[in-house]
Coordinates of C-alpha atoms and ligand atoms in Angstrom, one line a residue:
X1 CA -6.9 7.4 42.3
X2 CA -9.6 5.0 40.8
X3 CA -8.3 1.4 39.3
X4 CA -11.1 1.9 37.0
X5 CA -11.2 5.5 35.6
X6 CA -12.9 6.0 32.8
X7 CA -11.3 8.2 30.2
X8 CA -14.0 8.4 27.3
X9 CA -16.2 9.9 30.6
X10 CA -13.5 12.7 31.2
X11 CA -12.4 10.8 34.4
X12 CA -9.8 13.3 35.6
X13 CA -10.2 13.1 39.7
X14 CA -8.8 15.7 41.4
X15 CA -6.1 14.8 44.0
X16 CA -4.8 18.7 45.0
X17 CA -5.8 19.1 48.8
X18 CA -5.5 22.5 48.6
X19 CA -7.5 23.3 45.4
X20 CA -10.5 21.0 46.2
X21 CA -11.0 23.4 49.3
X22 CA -10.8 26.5 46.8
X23 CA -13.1 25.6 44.9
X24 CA -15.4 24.5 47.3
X25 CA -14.4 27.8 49.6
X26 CA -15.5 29.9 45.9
X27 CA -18.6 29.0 46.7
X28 CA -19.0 31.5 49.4
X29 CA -21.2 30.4 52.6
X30 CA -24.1 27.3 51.0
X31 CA -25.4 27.1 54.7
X32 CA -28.6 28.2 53.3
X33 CA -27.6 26.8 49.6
X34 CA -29.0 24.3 47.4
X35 CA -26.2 23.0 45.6
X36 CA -25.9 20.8 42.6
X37 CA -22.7 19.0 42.0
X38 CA -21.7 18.0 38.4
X39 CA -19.7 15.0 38.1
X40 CA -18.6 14.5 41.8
X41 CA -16.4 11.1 41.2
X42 CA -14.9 10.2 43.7
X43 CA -15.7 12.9 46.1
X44 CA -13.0 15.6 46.1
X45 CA -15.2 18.2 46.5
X46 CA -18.5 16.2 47.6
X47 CA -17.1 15.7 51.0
X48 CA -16.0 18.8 51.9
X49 CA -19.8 20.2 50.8
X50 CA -21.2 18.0 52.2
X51 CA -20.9 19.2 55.3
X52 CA -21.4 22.9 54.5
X53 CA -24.5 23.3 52.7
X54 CA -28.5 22.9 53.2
X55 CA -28.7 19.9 50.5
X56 CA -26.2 18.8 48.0
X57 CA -27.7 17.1 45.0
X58 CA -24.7 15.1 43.1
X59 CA -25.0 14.3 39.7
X60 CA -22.8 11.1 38.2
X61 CA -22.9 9.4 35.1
X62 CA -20.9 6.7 35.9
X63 CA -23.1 3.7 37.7
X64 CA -20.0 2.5 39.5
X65 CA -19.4 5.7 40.7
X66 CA -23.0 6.9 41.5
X67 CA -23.5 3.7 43.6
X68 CA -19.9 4.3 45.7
X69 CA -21.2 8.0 46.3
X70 CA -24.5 6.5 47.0
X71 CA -23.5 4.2 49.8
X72 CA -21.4 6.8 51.3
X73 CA -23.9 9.5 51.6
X74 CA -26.5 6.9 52.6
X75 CA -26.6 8.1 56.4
X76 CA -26.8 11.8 55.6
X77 CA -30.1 13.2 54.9
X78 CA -29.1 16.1 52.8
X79 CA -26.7 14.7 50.5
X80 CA -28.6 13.3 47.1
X81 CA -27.1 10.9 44.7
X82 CA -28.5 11.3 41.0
X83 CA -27.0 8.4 38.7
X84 CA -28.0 10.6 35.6
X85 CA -26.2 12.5 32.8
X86 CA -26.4 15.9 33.2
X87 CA -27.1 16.8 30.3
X88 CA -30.7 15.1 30.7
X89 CA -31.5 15.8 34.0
X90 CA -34.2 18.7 34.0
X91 CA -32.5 20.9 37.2
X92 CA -35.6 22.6 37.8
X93 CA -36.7 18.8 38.8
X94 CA -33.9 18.1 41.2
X95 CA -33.6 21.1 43.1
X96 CA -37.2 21.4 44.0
X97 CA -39.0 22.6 45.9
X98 CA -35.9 25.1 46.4
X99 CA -35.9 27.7 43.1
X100 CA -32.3 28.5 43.0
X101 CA -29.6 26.6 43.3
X102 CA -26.0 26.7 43.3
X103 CA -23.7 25.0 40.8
X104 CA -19.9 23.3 41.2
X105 CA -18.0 21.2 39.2
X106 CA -14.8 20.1 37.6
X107 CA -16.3 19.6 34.4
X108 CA -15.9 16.2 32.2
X109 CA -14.0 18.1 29.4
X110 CA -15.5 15.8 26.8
X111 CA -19.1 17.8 27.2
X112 CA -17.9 21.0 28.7
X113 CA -19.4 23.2 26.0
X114 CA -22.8 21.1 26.4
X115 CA -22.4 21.6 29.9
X116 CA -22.1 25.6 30.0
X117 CA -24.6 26.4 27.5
X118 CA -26.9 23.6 29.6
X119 CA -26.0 26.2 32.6
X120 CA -26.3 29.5 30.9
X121 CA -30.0 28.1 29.2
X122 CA -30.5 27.2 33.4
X123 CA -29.4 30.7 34.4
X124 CA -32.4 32.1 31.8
X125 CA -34.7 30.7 33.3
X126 CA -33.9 32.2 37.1
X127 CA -32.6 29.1 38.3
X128 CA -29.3 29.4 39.1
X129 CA -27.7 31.7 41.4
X130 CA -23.1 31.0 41.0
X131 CA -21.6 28.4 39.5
X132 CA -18.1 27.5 40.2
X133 CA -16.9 25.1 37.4
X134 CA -13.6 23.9 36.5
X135 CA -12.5 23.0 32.7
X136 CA -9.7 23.0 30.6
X137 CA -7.8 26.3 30.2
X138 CA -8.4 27.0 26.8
X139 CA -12.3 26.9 27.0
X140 CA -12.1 29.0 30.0
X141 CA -10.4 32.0 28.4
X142 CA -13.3 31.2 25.3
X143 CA -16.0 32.1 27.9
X144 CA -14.0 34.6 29.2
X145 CA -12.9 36.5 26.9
X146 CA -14.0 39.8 25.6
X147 CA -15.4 41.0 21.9
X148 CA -13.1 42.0 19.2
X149 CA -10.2 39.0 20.6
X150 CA -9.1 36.1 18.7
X151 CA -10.6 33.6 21.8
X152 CA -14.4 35.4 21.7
X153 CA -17.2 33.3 19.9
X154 CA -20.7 31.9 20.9
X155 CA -19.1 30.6 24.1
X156 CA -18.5 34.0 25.2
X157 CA -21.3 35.9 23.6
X158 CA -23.8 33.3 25.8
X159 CA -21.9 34.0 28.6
X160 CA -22.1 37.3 28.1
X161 CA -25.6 36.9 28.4
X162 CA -26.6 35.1 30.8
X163 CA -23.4 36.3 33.6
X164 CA -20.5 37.8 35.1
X165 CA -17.5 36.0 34.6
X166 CA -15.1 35.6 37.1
X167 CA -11.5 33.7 36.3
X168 CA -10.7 32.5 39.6
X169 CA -7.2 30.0 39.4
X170 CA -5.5 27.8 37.2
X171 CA -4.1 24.3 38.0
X172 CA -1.5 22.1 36.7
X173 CA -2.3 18.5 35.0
X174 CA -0.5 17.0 38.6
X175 CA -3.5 18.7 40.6
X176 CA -5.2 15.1 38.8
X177 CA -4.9 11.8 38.8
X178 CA -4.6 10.3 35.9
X179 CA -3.0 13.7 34.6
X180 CA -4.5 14.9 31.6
X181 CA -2.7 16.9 29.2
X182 CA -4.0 20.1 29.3
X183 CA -4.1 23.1 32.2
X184 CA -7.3 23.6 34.4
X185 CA -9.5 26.6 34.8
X186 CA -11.9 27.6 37.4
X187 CA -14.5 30.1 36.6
X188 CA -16.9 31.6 38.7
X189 CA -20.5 32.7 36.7
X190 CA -22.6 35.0 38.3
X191 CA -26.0 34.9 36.5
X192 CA -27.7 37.9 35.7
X193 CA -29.2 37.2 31.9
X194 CA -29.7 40.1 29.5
X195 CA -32.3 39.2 27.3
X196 CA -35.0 41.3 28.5
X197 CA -32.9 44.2 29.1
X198 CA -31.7 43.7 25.4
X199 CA -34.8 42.9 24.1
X200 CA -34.2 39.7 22.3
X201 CA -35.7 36.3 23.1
X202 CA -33.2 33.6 24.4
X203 CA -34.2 30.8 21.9
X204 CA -34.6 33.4 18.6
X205 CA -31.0 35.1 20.0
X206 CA -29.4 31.5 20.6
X207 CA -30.3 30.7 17.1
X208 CA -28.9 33.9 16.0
X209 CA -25.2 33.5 18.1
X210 CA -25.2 30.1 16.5
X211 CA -25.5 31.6 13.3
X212 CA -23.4 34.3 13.6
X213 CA -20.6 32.2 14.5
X214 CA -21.0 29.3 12.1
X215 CA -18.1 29.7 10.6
X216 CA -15.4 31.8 11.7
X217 CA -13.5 32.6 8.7
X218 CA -16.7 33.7 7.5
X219 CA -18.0 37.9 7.6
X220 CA -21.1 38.0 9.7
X221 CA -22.9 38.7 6.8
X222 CA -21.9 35.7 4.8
X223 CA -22.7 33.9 8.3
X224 CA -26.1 35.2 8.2
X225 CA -26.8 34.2 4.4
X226 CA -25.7 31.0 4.8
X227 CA -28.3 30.6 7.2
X228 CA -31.3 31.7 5.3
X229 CA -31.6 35.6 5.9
X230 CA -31.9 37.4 2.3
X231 CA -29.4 40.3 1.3
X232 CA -32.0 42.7 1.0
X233 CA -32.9 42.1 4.7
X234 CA -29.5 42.5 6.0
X235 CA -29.1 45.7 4.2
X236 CA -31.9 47.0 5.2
X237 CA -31.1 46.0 8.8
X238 CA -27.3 46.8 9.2
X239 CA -26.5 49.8 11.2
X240 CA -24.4 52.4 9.2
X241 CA -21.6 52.3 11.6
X242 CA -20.9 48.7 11.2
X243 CA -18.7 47.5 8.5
X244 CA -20.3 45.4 5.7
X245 CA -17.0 43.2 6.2
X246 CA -17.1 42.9 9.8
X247 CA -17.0 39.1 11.7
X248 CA -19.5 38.3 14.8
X249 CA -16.4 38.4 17.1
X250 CA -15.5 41.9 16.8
X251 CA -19.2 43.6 18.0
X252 CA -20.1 44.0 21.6
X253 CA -23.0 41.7 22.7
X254 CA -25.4 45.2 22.7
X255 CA -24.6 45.6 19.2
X256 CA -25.3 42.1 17.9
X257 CA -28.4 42.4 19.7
X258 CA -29.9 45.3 18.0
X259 CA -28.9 44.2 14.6
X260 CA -31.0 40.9 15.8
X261 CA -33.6 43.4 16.8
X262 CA -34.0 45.0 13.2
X263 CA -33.8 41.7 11.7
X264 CA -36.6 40.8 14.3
X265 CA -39.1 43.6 14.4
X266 CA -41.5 41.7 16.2
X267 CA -39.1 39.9 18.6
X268 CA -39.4 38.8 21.6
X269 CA -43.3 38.7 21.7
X270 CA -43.8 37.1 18.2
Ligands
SAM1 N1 -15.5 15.9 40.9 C1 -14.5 14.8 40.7 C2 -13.1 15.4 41.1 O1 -13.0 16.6 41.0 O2 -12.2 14.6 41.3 C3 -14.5 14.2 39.3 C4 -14.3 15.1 38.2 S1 -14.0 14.3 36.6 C5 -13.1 15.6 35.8 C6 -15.6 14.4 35.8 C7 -16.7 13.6 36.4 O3 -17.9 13.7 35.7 C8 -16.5 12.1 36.4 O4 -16.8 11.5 37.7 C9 -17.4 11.5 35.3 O5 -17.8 10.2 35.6 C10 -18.6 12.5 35.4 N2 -19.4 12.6 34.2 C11 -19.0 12.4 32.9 N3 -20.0 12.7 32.1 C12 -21.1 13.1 32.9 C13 -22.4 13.4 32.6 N4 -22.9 13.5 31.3 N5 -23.2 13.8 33.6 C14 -22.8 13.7 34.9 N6 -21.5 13.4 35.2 C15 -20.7 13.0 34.2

């Protein structure tokens, strides 16, 4: 355990033998593998990939940390230490020349939203291949979980997007040291994104989820007024079997996207 962990940086490090090497051995063979690691810490998982795949590219935020990680890798060529945040690293930039990458993480939980949506925007554009991140337990059943249940919202309507979503395990708060209050999760995302097959542009759709889901007390229609679209439009554009009362989290992804479609005529090439 670190003297110096960082809480306001999610600073959680995994200590479980056992479940570092699950979720390192979720990542299926990375002999060939470009891999990015978010938030490696101390190493739990680092060390173990290290050794397994083609290049490892480890992305820390914290300086004290980065440098550690830094002076332990310095003797192995393909092990790369990024001191960045994450969130502004381009990972088109850092995997290159490679394409596709590979993703793992146990998640700072303070950003994990940020994070995923960072990854499912990553998975649009063709680079990622899995990721295999860990996060608190709540937010994984939210990316998880399936129209028309209390948990789905614009988590899991990007997700269903942009991948398959595989709930792998879940670990107690003494897998970590310090313990943090809260249960862990480890998903596994397939990408495959829908957007084409759905006909709907990722920014335009985005916009729409975001929309949609403003606030959840809200109809979907209200939702959609609020942000700008006129009555007239939404009647004219509102399928007849959907309820005029309904809420974004009871239609299937398919549906929301051809209600976006009529609302869009000229979507995606406008
Ligand atoms: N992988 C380690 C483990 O499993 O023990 C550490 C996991 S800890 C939950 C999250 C890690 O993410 C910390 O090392 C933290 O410093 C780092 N971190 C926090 N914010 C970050 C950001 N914006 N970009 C990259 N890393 C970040």
């Amino acid at each position: 355990m670190s003297a110096h962990h960082k809480p306001k940086l999610g600073q959680n490090f995994l200590v479980d033998d056992r479940a570092r090497h699950a979720i390192a051995d979720a990542l299926g063979s990375v002999v060939d593998r470009t891999v990015v690691e978010i938030g490696p810490g101390e190493g739990a998982i680092t060390d173990i990939l290290a050794g397994r795949c083609r290049r490892l590219v480890a992305v820390e935020f914290d300086a004290a940390l980065a440098g550690d990680l830094a002076r332990r890798y310095e003797m192995r060529v393909n092990v790369d230490v990024v001191h960045a945040d994450i969130l502004a690293t381009d990972v088109a930039a850092i995997i290159a020349p490679e394409r596709t990458a590979d993703v793992v993480g146990n998640l700072p939980y303070y950003i994990t939203s940020d994070i995923l949506l960072y990854l499912f925007t990553a998975g649009q554009r063709g680079l990622l291949r899995q990721a295999v991140v860990m996060m608190q337990r709540e937010v994984a059943d939210r990316v998880a979980a399936n129209p028309g249940t209390r948990d789905y919202g614009m988590l899991s309507a990007t997700a269903a997007m942009s991948c398959s979503v595989e709930h792998l395990f879940t670990l107690p708060p003494d897998a970590f040291r310090p313990q943090p209050r809260v249960f862990s999760s480890v998903l596994r995302l397939w990408f495959h994104p829908r957007y084409e097959e759905l006909g709907v542009d990722p920014a335009g759709f985005t916009r729409f989820l975001r929309a949609s889901f403003a606030q959840k007390r809200k109809t979907l229609s209200n939702n959609l007024r609020s942000a700008g679209y006129p009555t007239q439009a939404l009647v004219a554009a509102w399928p007849n079997t959907l309820a005029l009362d309904v809420r974004a989290e009871a239609l299937p992804i398919e549906t929301t996207a051809a209600l976006f479609r009529a609302l869009h005529p000229t979507s995606p090439s406008d």
